[in-house]
Coordinates of C-alpha atoms and ligand atoms in Angstrom, one line a residue:
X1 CA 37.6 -14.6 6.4
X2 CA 39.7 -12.0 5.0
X3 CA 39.8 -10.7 1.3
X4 CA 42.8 -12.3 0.9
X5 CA 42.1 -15.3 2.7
X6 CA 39.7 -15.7 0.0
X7 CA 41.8 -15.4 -2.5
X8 CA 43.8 -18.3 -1.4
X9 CA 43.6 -21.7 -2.8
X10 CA 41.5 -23.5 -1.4
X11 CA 43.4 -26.5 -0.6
X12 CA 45.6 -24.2 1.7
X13 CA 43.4 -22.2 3.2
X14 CA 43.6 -22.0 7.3
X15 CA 46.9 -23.7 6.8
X16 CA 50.1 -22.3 8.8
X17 CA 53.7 -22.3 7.5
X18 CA 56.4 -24.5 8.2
X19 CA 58.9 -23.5 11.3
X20 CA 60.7 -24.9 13.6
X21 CA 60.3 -23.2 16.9
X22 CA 63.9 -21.2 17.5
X23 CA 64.8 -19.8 20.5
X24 CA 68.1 -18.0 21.6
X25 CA 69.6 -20.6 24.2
X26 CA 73.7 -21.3 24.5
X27 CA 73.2 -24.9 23.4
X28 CA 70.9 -25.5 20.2
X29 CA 70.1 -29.2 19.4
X30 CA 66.9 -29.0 18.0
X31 CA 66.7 -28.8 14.2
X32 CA 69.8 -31.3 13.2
X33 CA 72.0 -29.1 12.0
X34 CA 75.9 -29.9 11.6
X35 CA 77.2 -28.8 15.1
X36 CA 80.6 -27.1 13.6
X37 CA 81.3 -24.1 11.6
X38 CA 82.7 -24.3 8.6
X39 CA 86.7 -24.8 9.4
X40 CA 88.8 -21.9 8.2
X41 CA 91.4 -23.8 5.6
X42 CA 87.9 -25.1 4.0
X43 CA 86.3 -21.6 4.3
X44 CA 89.4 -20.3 2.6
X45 CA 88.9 -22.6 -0.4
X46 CA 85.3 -22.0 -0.7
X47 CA 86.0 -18.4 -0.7
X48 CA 88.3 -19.0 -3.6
X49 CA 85.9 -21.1 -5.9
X50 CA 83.3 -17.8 -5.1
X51 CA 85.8 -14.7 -6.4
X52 CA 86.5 -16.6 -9.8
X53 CA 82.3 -16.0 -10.2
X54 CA 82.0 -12.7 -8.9
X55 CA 82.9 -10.7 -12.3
X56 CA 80.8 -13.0 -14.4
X57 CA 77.9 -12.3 -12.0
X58 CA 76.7 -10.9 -15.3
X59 CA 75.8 -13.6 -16.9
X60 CA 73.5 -16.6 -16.0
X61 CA 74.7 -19.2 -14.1
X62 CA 75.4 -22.8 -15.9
X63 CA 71.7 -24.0 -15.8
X64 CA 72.5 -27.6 -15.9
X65 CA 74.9 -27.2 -13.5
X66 CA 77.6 -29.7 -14.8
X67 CA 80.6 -28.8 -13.1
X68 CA 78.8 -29.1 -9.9
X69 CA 76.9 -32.4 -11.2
X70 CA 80.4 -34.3 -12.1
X71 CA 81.7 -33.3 -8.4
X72 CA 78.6 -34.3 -7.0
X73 CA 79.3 -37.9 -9.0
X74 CA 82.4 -38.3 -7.9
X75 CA 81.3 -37.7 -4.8
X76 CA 78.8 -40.6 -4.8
X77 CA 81.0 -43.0 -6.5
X78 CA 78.5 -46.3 -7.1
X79 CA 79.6 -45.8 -10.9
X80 CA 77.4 -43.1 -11.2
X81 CA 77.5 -40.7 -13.8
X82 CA 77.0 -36.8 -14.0
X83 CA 73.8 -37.6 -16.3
X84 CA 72.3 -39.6 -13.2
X85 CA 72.7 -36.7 -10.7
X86 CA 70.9 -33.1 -10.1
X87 CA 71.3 -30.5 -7.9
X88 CA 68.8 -28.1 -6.8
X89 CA 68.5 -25.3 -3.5
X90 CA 68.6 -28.0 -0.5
X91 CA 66.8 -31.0 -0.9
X92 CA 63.5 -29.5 -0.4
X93 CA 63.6 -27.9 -4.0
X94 CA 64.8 -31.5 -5.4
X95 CA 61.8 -33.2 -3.5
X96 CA 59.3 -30.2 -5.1
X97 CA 60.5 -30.9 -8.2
X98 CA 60.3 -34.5 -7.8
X99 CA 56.8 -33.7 -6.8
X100 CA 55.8 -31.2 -9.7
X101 CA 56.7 -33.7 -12.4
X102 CA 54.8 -36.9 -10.9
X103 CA 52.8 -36.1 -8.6
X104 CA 50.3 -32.6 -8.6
X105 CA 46.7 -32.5 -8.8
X106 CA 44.9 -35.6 -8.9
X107 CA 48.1 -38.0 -8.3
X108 CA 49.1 -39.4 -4.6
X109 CA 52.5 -39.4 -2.7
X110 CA 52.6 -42.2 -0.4
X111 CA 54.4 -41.5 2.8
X112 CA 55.1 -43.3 6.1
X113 CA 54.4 -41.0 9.2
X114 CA 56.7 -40.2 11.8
X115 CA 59.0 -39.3 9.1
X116 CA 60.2 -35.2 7.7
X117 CA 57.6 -33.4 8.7
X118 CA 58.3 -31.6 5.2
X119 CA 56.6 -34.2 3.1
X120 CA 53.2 -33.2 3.6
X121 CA 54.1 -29.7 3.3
X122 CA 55.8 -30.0 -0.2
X123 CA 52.9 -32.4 -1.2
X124 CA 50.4 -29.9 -0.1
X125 CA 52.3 -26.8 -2.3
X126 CA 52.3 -29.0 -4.9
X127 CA 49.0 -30.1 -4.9
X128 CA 49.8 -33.8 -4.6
X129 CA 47.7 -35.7 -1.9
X130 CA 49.4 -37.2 0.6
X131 CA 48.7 -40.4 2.3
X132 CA 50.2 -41.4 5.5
X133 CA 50.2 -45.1 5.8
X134 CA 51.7 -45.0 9.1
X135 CA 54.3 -47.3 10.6
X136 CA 54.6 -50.0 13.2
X137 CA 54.4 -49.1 17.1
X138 CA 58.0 -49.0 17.4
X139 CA 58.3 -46.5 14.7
X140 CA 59.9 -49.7 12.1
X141 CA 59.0 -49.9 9.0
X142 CA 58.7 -53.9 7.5
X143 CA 58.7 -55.0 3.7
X144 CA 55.2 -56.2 4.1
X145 CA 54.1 -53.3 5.5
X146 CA 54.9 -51.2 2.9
X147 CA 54.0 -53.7 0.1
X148 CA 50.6 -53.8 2.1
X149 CA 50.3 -50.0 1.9
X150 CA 51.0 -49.4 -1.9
X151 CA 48.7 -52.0 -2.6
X152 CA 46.2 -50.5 -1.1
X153 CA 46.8 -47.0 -2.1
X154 CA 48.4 -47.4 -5.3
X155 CA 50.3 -43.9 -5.4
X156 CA 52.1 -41.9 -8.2
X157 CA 55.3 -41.3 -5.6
X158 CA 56.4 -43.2 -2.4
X159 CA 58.5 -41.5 0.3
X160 CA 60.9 -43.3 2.2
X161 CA 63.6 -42.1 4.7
X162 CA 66.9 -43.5 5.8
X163 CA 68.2 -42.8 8.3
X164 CA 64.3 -41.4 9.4
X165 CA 64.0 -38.6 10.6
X166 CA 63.0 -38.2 13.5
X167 CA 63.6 -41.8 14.8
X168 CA 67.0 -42.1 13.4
X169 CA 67.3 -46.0 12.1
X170 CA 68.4 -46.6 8.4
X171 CA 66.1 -48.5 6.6
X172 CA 66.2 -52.3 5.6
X173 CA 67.2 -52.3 2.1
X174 CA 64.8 -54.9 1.5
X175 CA 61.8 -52.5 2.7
X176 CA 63.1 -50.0 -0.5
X177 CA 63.3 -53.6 -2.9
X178 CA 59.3 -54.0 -1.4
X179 CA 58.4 -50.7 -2.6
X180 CA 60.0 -50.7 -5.6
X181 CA 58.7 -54.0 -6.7
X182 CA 54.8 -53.5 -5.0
X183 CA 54.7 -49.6 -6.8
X184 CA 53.8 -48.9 -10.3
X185 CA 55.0 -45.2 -9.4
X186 CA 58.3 -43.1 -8.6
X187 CA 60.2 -44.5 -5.3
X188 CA 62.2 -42.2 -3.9
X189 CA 64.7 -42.6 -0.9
X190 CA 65.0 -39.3 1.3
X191 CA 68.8 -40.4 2.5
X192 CA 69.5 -36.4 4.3
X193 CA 71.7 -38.5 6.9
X194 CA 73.2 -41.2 4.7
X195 CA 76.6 -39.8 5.6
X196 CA 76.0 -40.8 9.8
X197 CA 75.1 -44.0 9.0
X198 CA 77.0 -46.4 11.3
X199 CA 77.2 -49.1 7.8
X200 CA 78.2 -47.1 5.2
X201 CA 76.6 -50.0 2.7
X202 CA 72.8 -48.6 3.9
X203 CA 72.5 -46.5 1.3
X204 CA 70.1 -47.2 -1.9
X205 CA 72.4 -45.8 -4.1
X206 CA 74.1 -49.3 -4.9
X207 CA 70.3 -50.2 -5.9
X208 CA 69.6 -47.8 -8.5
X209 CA 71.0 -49.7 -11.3
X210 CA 68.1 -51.2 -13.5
X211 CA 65.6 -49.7 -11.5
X212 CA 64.5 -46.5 -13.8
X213 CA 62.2 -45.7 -10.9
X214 CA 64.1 -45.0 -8.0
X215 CA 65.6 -42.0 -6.7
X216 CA 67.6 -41.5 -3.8
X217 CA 68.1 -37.9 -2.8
X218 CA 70.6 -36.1 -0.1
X219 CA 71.7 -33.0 0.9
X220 CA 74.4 -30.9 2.1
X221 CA 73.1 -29.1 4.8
X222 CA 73.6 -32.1 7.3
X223 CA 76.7 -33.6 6.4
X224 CA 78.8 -31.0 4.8
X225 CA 78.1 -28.0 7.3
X226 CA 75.9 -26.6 4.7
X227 CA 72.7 -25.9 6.1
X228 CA 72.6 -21.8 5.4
X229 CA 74.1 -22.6 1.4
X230 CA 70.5 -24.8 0.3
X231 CA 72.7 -27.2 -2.3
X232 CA 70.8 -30.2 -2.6
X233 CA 70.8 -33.4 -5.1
X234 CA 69.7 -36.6 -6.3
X235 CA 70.6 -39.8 -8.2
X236 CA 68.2 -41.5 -10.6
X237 CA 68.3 -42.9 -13.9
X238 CA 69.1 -40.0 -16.4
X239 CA 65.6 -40.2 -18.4
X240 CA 63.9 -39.3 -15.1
X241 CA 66.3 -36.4 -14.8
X242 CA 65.7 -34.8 -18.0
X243 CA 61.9 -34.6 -16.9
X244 CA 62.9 -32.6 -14.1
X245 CA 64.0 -30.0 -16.5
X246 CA 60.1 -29.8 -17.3
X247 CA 59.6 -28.2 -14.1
X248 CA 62.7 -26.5 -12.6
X249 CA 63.0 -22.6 -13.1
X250 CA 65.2 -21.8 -15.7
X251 CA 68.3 -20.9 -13.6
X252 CA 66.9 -22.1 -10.4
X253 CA 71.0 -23.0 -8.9
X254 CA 73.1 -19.3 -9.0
X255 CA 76.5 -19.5 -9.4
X256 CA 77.6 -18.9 -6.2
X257 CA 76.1 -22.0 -4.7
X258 CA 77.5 -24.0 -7.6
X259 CA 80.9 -22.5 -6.7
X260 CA 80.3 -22.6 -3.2
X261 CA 79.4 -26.3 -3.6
X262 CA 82.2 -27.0 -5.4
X263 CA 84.3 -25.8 -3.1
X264 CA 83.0 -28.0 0.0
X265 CA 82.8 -31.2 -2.0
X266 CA 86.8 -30.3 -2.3
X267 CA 87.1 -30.6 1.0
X268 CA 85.2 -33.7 1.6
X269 CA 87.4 -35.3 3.4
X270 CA 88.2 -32.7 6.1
X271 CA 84.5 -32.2 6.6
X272 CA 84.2 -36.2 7.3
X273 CA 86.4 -36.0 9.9
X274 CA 83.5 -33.8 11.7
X275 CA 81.0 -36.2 10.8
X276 CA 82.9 -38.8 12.6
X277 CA 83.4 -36.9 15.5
X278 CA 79.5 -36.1 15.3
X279 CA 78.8 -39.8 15.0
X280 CA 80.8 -40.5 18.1
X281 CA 78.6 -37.9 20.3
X282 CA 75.6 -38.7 19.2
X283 CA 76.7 -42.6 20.3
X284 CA 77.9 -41.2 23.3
X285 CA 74.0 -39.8 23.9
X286 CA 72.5 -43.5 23.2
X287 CA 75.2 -45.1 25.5
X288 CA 74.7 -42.5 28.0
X289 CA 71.1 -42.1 28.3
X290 CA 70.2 -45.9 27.6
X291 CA 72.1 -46.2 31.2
X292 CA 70.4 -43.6 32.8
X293 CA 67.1 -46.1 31.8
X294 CA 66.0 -44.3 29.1
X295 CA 64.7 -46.0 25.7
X296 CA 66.6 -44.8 22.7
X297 CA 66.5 -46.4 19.3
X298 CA 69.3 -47.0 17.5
X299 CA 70.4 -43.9 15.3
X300 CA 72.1 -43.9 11.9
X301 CA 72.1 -40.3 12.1
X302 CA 73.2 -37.3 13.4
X303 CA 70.3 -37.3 16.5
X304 CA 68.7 -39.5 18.5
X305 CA 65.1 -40.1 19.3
X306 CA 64.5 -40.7 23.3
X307 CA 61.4 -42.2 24.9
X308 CA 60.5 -43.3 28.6
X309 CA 59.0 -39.7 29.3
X310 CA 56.1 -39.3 30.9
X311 CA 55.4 -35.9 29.9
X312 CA 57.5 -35.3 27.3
X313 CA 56.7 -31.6 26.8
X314 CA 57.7 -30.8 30.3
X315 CA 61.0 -32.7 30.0
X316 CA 61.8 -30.3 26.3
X317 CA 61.0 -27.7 29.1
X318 CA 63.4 -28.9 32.0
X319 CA 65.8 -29.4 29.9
X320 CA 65.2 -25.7 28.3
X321 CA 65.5 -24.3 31.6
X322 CA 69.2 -26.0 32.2
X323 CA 70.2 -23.9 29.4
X324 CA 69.7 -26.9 26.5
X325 CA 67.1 -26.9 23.6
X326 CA 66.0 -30.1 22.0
X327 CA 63.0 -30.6 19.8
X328 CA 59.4 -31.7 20.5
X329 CA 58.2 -33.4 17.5
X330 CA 54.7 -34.1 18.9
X331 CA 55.6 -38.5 19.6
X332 CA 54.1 -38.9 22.7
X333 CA 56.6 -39.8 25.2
X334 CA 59.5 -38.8 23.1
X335 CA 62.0 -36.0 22.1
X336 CA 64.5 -35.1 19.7
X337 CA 68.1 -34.2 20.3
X338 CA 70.9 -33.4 17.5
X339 CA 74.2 -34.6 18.2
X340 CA 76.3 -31.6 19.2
X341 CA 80.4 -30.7 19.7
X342 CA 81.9 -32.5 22.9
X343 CA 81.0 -29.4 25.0
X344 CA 77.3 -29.5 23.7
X345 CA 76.7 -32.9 24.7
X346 CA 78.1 -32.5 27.7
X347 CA 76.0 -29.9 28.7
X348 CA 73.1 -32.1 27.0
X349 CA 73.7 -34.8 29.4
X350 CA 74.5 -32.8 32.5
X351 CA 70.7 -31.3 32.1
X352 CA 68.9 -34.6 31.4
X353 CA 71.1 -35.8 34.8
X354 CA 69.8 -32.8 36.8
X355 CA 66.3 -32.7 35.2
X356 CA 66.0 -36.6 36.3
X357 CA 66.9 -36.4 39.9
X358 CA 65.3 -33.3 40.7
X359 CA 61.6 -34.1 38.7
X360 CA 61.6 -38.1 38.5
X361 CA 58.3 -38.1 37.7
X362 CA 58.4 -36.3 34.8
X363 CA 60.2 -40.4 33.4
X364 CA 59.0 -44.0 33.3
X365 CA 60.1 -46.3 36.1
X366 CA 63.2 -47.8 34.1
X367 CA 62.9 -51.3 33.8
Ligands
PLP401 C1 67.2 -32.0 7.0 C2 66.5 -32.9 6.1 C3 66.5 -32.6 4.7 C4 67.3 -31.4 4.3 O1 66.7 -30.5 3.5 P1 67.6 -29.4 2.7 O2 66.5 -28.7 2.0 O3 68.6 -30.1 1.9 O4 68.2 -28.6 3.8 C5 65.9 -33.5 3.9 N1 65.3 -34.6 4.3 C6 65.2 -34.9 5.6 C7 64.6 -36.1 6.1 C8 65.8 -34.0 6.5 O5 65.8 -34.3 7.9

């Protein structure tokens, strides 16, 4: 072991960092980013709500972030008020703090494994154990399930996903009513894709009323283009808020992502236009590839999770080879592929045609 290695603590020693593998391919549909740029009339008012902070770079940014909460309300609409929503870099940083107030040393998160492979990690930094209580065969997640699983583990902080990553299918609002009902603890929603969601009415965010335990948090970086700008956010009673101020650095959101921020949610609507046009390839991959044979569950997102592969690490590499990256998330039998432009998809399909016909092997007789 190395001097510094000892040094370490030792909950993370041996331990490696986070990263999805990147590689420098024409068509990139591996790590569920938004498939377009940023269009110019948007980037043009993005850029404007950045100059008006440049010369006041001086001073610390708004550490409460209020503009930037009331946009993010109005945003959410449900009746929600800038009190019952933070902001934070991405939601990873929300999810840490989450995690630094109610869970740490000694406390349990709770999650449900194949889900955001981040979970564990922001658990681990924290110091919170995590607990995967696993899900059903088919990758579903049922009310008595999780009722079953809190039971038995009785944890600080559960961690759902809808739409999951990397299966894709929104939740049944009754499996978030189970949870919040079976836990003593904090509930919270990861809802990163809510916007793909093929019924809008999936979200939790219509549930949060009277129920001082439940968060639902999103993010920017799917939806609104916004991967590179880390604006994240939640919604939760305003109580639990204020003990997130416990824990969050003291100016943790600069001024520039607020007024970058500010400037997308602006533009809301013209981004949502590219979300449906991502929500219509990415049902063009399900239609497509369920008639080629291939399993694919249903997807409330902006991917879709494909089985019937018999070696599904040869397939990510097939498909490599035609040009096309997808992700390997370890499900045997599976891959994952983001939904990408028209031209993207295309060229998506195109390789998973050629790969088929010239290695059939490599995929389950279609039944
Ligand atoms: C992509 C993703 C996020 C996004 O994290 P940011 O820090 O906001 O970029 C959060 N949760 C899930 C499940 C995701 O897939």
């Amino acid at each position: 072991m190395s001097e510094i290695e000892d040094l370490l603590r030792e909950d993370l020693r041996g331990q490696t960092a986070y990263g999805a593998p990147q590689l420098d391919v024409p068509v990139q549909l591996n790590t569920n980013e938004n498939a377009f740029a940023i269009p110019d009339d948007v980037a043009a008012v993005i850029e404007e709500y950045i100059s008006r902070e440049i010369r006041g770079l001086n001073r610390y940014p708004d550490r409460d972030a209020l503009a930037l909460r009331e946009d993010l309300a109005a945003y959410l609409g449900h009746g929600l008020t800038p009190s019952q929503v933070w902001a934070a870099n991405g939601s990873n940083e929300i999810l840490q703090q989450l995690l630094q107030a109610f869970g740490g040393p000694g406390r349990t998160v709770l999650g449900f494994m194949p889900s955001y492979s981040m979970h564990p990690l922001l658990a681990r930094g924290t110091g919170t154990n995590f607990v995967d209580a696993l899900r059903d065969a088919d990758y579903t997640l049922s009310p008595g399930h999780v009722g079953w699983a809190i039971e038995a583990h009785d944890p600080d902080l559960v961690f759902l996903v809808s739409p999951n990553n990397p299966t894709g299918t929104a939740l049944d609002p009754a499996v978030v009513d189970a949870a919040y009902e079976a836990s003593r603890g904090i509930v919270v929603v990861d809802e990163a894709y809510a916007e793909f969601a093929r019924d809008a009415s999936s979200t939790a965010l219509g549930r949060l009323e009277g129920r001082p335990r439940l968060v639902v948090t999103r993010t920017m970086s799917k939806a609104f283009a916004f991967a590179g700008a880390r604006v994240g956010y939640l919604a939760a009673d305003a109580e639990l808020i204020e003990k997130l101020l416990l824990v969050r650095l003291p100016y943790h959101l600069s001024s520039l992502t607020q007024a970058a921020a500010r400037g997308a949610l602006a533009c809301a609507p013209q981004l949502q236009a590219e979300v449906d046009e991502l929500k219509h390839q990415r049902d063009r991959i399900v239609k497509n590839l369920r008639a080629k044979g291939l399993p694919v569950a249903d997807s409330d997102a902006n991917f879709v999770l494909v089985g019937g592969l018999v070696d599904a690490a040869a397939v990510w590499k097939a498909v490599l080879d035609q040009g096309v990256l997808v992700r390997d998330v370890g499900l045997p039998g599976r891959l994952r592929i983001t939904a990408g432009t028209e031209e993207e998809t295309t060229a998506l399909l195109d390789a998973f045609e050629i790969v088929m016909k010239q290695e059939p092997s490599l995929f389950e007789e279609s039944k």
